[in-house]
C-alpha positions as a Markdown table, in Angstrom:
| # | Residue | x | y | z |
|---|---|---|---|---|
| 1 | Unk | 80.2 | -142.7 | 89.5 |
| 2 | Unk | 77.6 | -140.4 | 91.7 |
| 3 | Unk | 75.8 | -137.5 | 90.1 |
| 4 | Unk | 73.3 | -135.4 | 92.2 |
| 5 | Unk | 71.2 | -132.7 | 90.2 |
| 6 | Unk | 69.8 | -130.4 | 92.7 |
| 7 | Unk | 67.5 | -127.8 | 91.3 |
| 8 | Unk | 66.3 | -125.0 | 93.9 |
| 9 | Unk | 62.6 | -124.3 | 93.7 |
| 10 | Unk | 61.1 | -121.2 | 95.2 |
| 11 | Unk | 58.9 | -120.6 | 91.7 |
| 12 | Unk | 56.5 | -123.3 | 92.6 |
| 13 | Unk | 54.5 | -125.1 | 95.8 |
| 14 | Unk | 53.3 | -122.4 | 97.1 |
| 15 | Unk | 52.0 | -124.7 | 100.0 |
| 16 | Unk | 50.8 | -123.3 | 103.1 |
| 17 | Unk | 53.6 | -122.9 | 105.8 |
| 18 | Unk | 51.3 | -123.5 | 108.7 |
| 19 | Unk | 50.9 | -127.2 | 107.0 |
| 20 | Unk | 54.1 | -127.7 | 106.3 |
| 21 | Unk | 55.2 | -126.8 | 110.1 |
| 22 | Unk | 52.6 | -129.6 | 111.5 |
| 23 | Unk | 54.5 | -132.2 | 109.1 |
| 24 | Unk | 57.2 | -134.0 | 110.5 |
| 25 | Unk | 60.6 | -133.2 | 109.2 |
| 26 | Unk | 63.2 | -136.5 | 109.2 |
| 27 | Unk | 66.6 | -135.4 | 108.9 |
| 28 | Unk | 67.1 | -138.9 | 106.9 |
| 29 | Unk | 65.0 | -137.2 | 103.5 |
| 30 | Unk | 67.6 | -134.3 | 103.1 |
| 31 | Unk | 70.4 | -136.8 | 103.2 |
| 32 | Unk | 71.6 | -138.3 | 100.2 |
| 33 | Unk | 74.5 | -140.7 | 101.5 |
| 34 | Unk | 76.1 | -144.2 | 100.7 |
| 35 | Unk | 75.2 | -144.2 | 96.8 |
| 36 | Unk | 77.3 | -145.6 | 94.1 |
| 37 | Unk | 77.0 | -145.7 | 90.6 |
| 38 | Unk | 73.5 | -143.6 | 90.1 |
| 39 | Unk | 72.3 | -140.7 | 89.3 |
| 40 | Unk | 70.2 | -138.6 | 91.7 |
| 41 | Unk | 67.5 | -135.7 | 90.8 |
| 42 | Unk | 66.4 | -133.5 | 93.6 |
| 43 | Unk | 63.9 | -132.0 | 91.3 |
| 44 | Unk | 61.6 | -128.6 | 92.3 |
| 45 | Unk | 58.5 | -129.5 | 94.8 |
| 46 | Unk | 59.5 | -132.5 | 95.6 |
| 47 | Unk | 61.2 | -132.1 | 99.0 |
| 48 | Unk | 58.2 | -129.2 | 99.8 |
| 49 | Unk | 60.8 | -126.3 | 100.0 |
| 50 | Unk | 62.6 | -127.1 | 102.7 |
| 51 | Unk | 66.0 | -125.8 | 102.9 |
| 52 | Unk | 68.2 | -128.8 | 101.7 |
| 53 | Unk | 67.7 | -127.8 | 98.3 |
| 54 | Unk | 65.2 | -124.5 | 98.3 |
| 55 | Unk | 67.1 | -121.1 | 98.1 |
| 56 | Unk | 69.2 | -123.2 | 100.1 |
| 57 | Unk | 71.4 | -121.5 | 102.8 |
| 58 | Unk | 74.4 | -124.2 | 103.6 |
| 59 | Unk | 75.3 | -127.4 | 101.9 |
| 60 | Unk | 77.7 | -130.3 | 102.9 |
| 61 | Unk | 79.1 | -132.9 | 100.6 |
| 62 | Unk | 81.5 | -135.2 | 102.7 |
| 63 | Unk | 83.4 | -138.0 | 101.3 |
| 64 | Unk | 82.9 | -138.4 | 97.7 |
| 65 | Unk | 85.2 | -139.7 | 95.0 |
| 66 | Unk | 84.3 | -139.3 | 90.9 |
| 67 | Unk | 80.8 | -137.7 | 91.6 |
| 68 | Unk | 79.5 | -134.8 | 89.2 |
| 69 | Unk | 76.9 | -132.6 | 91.0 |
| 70 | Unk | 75.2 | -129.4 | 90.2 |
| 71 | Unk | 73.3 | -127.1 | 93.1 |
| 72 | Unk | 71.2 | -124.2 | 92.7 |
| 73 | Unk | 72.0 | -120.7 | 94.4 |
| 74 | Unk | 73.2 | -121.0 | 97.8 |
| 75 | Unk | 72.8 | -117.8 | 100.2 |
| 76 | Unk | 75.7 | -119.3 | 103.1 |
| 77 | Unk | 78.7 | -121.9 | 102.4 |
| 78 | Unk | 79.0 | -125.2 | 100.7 |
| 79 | Unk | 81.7 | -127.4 | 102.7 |
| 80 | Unk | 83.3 | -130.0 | 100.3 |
| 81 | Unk | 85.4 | -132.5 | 102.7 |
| 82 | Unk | 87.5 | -135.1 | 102.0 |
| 83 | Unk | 86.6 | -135.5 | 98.4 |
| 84 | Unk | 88.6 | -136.6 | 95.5 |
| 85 | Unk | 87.8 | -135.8 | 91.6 |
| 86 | Unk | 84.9 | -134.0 | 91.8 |
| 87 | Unk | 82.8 | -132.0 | 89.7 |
| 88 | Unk | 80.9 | -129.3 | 91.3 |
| 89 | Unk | 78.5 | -126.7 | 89.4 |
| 90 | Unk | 76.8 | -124.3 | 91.7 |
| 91 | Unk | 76.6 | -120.5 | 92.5 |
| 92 | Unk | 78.4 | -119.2 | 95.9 |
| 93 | Unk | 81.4 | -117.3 | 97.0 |
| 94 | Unk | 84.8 | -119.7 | 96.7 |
| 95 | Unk | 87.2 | -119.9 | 99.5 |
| 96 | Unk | 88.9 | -123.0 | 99.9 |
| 97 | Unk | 91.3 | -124.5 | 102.3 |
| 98 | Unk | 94.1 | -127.6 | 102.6 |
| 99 | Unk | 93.1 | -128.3 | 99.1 |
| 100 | Unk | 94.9 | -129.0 | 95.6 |
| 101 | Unk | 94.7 | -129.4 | 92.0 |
| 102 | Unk | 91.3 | -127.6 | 91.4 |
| 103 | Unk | 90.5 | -126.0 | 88.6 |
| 104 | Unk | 87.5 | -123.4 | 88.5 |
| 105 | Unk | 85.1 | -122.0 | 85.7 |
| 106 | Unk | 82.1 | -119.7 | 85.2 |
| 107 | Unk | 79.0 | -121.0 | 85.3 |
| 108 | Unk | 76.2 | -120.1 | 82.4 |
| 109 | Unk | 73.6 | -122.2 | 83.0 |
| 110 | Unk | 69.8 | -121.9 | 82.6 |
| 111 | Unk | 67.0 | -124.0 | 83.0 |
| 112 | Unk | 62.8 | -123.6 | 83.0 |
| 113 | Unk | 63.5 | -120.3 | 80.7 |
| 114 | Unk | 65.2 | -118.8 | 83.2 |
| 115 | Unk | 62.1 | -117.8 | 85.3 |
| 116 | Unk | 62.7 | -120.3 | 88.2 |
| 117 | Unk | 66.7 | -119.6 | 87.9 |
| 118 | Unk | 66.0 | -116.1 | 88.5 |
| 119 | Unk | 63.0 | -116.6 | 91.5 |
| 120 | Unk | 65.8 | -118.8 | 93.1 |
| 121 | Unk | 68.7 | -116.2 | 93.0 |
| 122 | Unk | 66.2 | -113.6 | 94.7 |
| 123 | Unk | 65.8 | -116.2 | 97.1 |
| 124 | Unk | 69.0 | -116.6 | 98.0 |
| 125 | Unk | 69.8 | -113.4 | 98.1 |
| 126 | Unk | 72.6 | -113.3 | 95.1 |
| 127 | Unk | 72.8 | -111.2 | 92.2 |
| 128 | Unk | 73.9 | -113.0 | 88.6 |
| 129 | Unk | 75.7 | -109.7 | 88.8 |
| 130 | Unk | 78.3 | -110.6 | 91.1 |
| 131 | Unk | 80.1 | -113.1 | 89.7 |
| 132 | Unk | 83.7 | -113.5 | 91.0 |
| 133 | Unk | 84.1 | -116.8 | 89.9 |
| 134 | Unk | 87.7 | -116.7 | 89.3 |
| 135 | Unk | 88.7 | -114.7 | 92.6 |
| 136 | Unk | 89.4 | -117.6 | 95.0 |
| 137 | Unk | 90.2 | -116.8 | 98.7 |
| 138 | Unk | 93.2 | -119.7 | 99.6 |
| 139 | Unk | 93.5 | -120.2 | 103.6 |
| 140 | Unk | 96.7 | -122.4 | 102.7 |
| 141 | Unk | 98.2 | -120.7 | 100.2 |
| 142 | Unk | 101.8 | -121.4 | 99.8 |
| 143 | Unk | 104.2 | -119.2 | 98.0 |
| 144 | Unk | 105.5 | -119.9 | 94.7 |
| 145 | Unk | 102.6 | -122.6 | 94.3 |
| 146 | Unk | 98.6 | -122.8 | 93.4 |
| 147 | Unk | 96.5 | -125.0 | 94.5 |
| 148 | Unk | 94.1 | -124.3 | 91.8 |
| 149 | Unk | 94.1 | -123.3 | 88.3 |
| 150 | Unk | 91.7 | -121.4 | 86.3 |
| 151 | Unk | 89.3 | -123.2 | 83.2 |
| 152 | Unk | 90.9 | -121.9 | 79.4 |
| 153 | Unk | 88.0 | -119.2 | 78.4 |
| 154 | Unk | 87.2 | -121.9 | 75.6 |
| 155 | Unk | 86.6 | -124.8 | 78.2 |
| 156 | Unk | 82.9 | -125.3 | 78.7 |
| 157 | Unk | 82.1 | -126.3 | 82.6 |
| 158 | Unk | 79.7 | -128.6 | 80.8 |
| 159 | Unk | 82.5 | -130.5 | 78.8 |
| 160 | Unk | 82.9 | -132.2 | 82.8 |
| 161 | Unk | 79.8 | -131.9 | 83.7 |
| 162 | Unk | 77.0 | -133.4 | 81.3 |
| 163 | Unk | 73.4 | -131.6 | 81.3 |
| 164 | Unk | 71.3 | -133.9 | 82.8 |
| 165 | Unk | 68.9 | -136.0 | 80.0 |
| 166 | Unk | 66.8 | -137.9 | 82.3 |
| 167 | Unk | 63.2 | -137.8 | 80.8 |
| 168 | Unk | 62.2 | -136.1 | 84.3 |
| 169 | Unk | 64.3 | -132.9 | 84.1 |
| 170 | Unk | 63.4 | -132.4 | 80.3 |
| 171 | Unk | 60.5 | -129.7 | 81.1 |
| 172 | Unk | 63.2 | -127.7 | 82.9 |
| 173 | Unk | 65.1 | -127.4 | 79.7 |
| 174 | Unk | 68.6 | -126.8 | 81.3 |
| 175 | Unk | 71.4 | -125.7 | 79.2 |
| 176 | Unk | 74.5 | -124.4 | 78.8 |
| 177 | Unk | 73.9 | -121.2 | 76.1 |
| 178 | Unk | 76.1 | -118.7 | 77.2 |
| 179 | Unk | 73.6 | -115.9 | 75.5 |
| 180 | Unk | 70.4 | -117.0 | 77.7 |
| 181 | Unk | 73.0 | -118.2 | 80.8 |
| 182 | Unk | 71.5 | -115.6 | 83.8 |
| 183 | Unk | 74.8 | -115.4 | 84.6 |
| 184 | Unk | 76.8 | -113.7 | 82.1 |
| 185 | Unk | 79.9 | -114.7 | 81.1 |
| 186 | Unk | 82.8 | -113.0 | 82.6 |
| 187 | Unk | 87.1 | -113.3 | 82.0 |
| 188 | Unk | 87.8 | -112.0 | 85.6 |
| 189 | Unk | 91.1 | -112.7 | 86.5 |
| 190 | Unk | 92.0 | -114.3 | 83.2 |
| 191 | Unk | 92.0 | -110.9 | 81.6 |
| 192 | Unk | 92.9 | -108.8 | 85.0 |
| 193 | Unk | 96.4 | -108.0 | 83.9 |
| 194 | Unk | 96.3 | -108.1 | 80.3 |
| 195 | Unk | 97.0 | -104.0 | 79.1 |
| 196 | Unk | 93.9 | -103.4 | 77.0 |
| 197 | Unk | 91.7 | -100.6 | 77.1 |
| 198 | Unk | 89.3 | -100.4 | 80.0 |
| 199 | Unk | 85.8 | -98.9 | 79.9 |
| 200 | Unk | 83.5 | -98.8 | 82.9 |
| 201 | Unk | 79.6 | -98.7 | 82.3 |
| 202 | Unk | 77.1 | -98.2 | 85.2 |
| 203 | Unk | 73.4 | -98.4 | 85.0 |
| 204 | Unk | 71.1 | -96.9 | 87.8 |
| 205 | Unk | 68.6 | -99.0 | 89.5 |
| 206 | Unk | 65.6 | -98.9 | 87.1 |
| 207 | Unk | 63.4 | -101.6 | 86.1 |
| 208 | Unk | 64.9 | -101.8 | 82.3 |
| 209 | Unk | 68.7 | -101.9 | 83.7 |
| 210 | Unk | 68.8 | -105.2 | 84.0 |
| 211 | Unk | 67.7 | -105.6 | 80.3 |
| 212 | Unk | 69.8 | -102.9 | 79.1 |
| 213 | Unk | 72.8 | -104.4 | 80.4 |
| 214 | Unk | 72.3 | -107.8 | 79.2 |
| 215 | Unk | 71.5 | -106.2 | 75.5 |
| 216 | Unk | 74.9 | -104.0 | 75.8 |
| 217 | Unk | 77.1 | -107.0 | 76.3 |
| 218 | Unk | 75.7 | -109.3 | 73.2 |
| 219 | Unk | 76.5 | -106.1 | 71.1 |
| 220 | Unk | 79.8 | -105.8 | 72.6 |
| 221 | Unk | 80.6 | -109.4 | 71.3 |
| 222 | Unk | 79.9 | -108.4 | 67.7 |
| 223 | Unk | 82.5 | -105.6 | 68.4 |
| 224 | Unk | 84.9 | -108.4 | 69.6 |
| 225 | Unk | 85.0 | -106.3 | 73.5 |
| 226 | Unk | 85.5 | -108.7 | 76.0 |
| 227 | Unk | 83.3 | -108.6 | 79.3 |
| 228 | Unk | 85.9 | -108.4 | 82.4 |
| 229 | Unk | 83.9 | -108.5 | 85.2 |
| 230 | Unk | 80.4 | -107.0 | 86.6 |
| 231 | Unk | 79.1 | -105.9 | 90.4 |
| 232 | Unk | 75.7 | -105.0 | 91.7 |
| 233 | Unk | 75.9 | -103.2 | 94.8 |
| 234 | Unk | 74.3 | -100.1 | 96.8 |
| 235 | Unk | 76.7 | -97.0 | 96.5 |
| 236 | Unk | 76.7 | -94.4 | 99.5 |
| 237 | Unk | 76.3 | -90.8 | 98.2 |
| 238 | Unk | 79.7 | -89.9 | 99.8 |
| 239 | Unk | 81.1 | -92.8 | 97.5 |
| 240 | Unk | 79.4 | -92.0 | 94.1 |
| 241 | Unk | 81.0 | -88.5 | 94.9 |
| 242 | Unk | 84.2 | -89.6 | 94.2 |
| 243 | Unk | 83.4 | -92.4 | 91.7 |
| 244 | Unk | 82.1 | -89.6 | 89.3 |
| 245 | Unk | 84.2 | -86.9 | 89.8 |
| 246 | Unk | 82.0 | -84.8 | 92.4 |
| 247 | Unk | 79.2 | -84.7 | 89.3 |
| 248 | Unk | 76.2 | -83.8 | 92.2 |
| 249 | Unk | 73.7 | -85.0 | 89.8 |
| 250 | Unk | 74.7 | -88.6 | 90.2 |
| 251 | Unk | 74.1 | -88.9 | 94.2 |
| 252 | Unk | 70.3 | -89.0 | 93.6 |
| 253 | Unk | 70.6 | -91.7 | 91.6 |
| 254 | Unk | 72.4 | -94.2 | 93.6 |
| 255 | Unk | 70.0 | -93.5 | 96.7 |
| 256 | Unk | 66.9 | -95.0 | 95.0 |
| 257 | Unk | 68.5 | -99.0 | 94.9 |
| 258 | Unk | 71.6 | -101.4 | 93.7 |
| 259 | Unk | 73.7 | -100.2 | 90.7 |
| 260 | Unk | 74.9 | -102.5 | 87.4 |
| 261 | Unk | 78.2 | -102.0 | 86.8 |
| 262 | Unk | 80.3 | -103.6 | 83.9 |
| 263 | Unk | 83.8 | -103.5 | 82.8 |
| 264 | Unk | 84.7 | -103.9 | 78.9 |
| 265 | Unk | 88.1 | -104.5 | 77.5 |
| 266 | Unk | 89.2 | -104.2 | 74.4 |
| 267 | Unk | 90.6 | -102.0 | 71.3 |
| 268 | Unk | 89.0 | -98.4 | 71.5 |
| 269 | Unk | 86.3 | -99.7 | 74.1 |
| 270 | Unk | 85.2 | -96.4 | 75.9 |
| 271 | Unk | 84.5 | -95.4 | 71.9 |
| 272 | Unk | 82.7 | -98.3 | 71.3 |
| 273 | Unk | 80.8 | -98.5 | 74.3 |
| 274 | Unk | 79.4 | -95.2 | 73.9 |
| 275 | Unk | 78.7 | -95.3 | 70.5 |
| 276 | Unk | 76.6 | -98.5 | 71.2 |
| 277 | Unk | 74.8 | -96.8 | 74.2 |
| 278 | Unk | 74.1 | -93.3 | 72.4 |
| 279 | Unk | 72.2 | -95.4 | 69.7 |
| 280 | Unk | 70.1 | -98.0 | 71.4 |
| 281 | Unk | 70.0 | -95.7 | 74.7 |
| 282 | Unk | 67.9 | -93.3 | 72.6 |
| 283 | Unk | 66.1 | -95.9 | 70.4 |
| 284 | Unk | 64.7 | -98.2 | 73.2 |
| 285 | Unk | 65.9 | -97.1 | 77.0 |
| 286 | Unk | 65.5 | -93.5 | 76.9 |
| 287 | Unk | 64.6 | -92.5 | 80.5 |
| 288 | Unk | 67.1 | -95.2 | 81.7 |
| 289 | Unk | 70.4 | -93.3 | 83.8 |
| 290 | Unk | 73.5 | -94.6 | 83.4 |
| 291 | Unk | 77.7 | -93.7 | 83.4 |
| 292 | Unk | 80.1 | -94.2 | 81.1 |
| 293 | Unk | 84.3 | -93.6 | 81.2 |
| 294 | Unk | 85.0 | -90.9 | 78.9 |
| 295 | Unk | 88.1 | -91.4 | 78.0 |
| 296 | Unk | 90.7 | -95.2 | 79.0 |
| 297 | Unk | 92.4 | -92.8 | 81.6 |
| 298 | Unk | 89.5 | -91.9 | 83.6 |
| 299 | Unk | 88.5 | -95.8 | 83.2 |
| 300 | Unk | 91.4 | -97.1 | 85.1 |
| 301 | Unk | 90.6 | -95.1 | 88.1 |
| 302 | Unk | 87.0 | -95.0 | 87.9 |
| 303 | Unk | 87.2 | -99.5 | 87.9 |
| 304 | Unk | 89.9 | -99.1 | 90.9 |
| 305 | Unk | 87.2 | -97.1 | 92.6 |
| 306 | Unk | 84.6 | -99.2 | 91.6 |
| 307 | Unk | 85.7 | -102.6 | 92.6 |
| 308 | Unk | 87.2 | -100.9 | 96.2 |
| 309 | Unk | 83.4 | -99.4 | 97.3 |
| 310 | Unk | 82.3 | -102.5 | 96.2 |
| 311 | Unk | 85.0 | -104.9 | 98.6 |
| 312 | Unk | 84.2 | -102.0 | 101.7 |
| 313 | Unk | 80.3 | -102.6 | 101.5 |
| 314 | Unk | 81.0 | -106.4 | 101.4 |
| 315 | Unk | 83.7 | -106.4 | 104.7 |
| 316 | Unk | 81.7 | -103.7 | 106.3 |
């Protein structure tokens, strides 16, 4: 069996990039190929940022049979060819093609306290926020089939995929905490036809939002609401028109950067969403603009409005 840990690193080696351009680059050190039976650690600094494993933009893995490997944030694609029983953890859009029997999960995963997790998402240009890990695109669907399955809300990713324990990755502290993961867990399309009461939440682009939103959803677990799905996305003022019901005072707001928005689910959600928000709102984030459903009608149409903006911007 293979494994390859690959952790991104744009937190540290701040080298100078006139240096690094007078060094010569072999193709042969970003190549991992031929290995059997160990376990590989492409560790931060050591490959001097280059793009094989910093903020990386494309990966390939070719070939492989009963390997385990986990890849930081990726800004392109990652082609998997002509592989068989794999276990890949990494952070990217999923479209797949001529393949069967996979089985996807969310990924909570953190590592160096989350500070190098985050530097490497900015990096890649990918938000924790949009995490549509269950919304596959299928080139060869068939009808009346699936060529991939979904992982049972209580199957860790980790229960396939080990955390590494190698002595050299054990100041990066990786884990699989879903309360510190940077990606929050999300249900996505296991919950997307379920009839439960919807709520939408969005926060504004301020610097607590990010904060605030993470705090709302750990109180939403003690209230046993379940987090749907989230987006992060830049709203046109034409667009958060209609989103909030032609409320002027809202078009402002979306011009000055990226919105959070979260879907709950759950008995009497809009209730208990805003009674959350009133309280710690006013106790901790009180300049902090945000949107909340008023009532579970509104909230069905206000998510369908939501989620379309949010597919236009990304096909646009």
């Amino acid at each position: 069996m293979k494994e390859l840990f690959e952790l991104s690193n744009s937190y540290t080696d701040n080298c100078s990039r006139e240096k690094e351009d007078r060094q010569a680059i072999r193709k042969e050190d970003f190549i991992l190929d031929k290995l059997n039976n160990e376990t590989i650690y492409q560790l931060p600094g050591l490959i001097n940022e280059q793009q094989f494993i910093d903020h990386t933009d494309q990966i390939q893995v070719d070939d492989c049979t009963n390997c385990r490997i986990l890849i930081g944030p990726v800004h392109g694609s990652i082609f998997i060819r002509d592989s068989t029983n794999c276990i890949l953890a990494t952070v990217c859009q999923l479209i797949i093609e001529s393949s069967l029997y996979i089985r996807f999960g969310c990924l909570t995963l953190s590592y160096y306290k989350n500070i190098l997790f985050v530097e490497q998402y900015k990096a890649a240009d990918v938000s924790p926020w949009n995490n549509t890990w269950g919304n596959i695109h299928d080139f060869t669907s068939i009808p009346g089939t699936n060529n991939y399955s979904l992982l049972d809300p209580n199957e860790n990713l980790f229960k396939y995929l080990p955390i590494p324990l190698d002595p050299s990755c054990s100041h990066l502290n990786i884990n699989d905490n879903m309360e510190t993961s940077i990606t929050p867990f999300t249900y996505g399309e296991l919950y997307r036809n379920r009839n439960e009461e919807r709520c939408l939440v969005v926060f504004f682009h301020h610097s607590n939002a990010d904060s605030c939103a993470r705090e709302l959803i750990a109180m939403t677990k003690q209230s046993q609401l379940v987090l749907v799905q989230t987006k992060c996305y830049l709203i046109n003022e034409m667009s958060a028109s209609r989103l909030f019901s032609g409320n002027s005072a809202y078009n402002s707001l979306v011009t000055k950067g990226p919105v959070i928005g979260l879907e709950f689910a759950g008995t009497n959600c809009v209730q208990i969403c805003q009674q959350l928000l009133n309280d710690f709102i006013k106790l901790k984030y009180q300049n902090l603009p945000y949107f909340i459903s008023q009532s579970a009608t509104d909230a069905h149409e206000q998510l369908d409005k939501f989620y379309n903006f949010a597919s236009m911007q990304m096909f646009a």
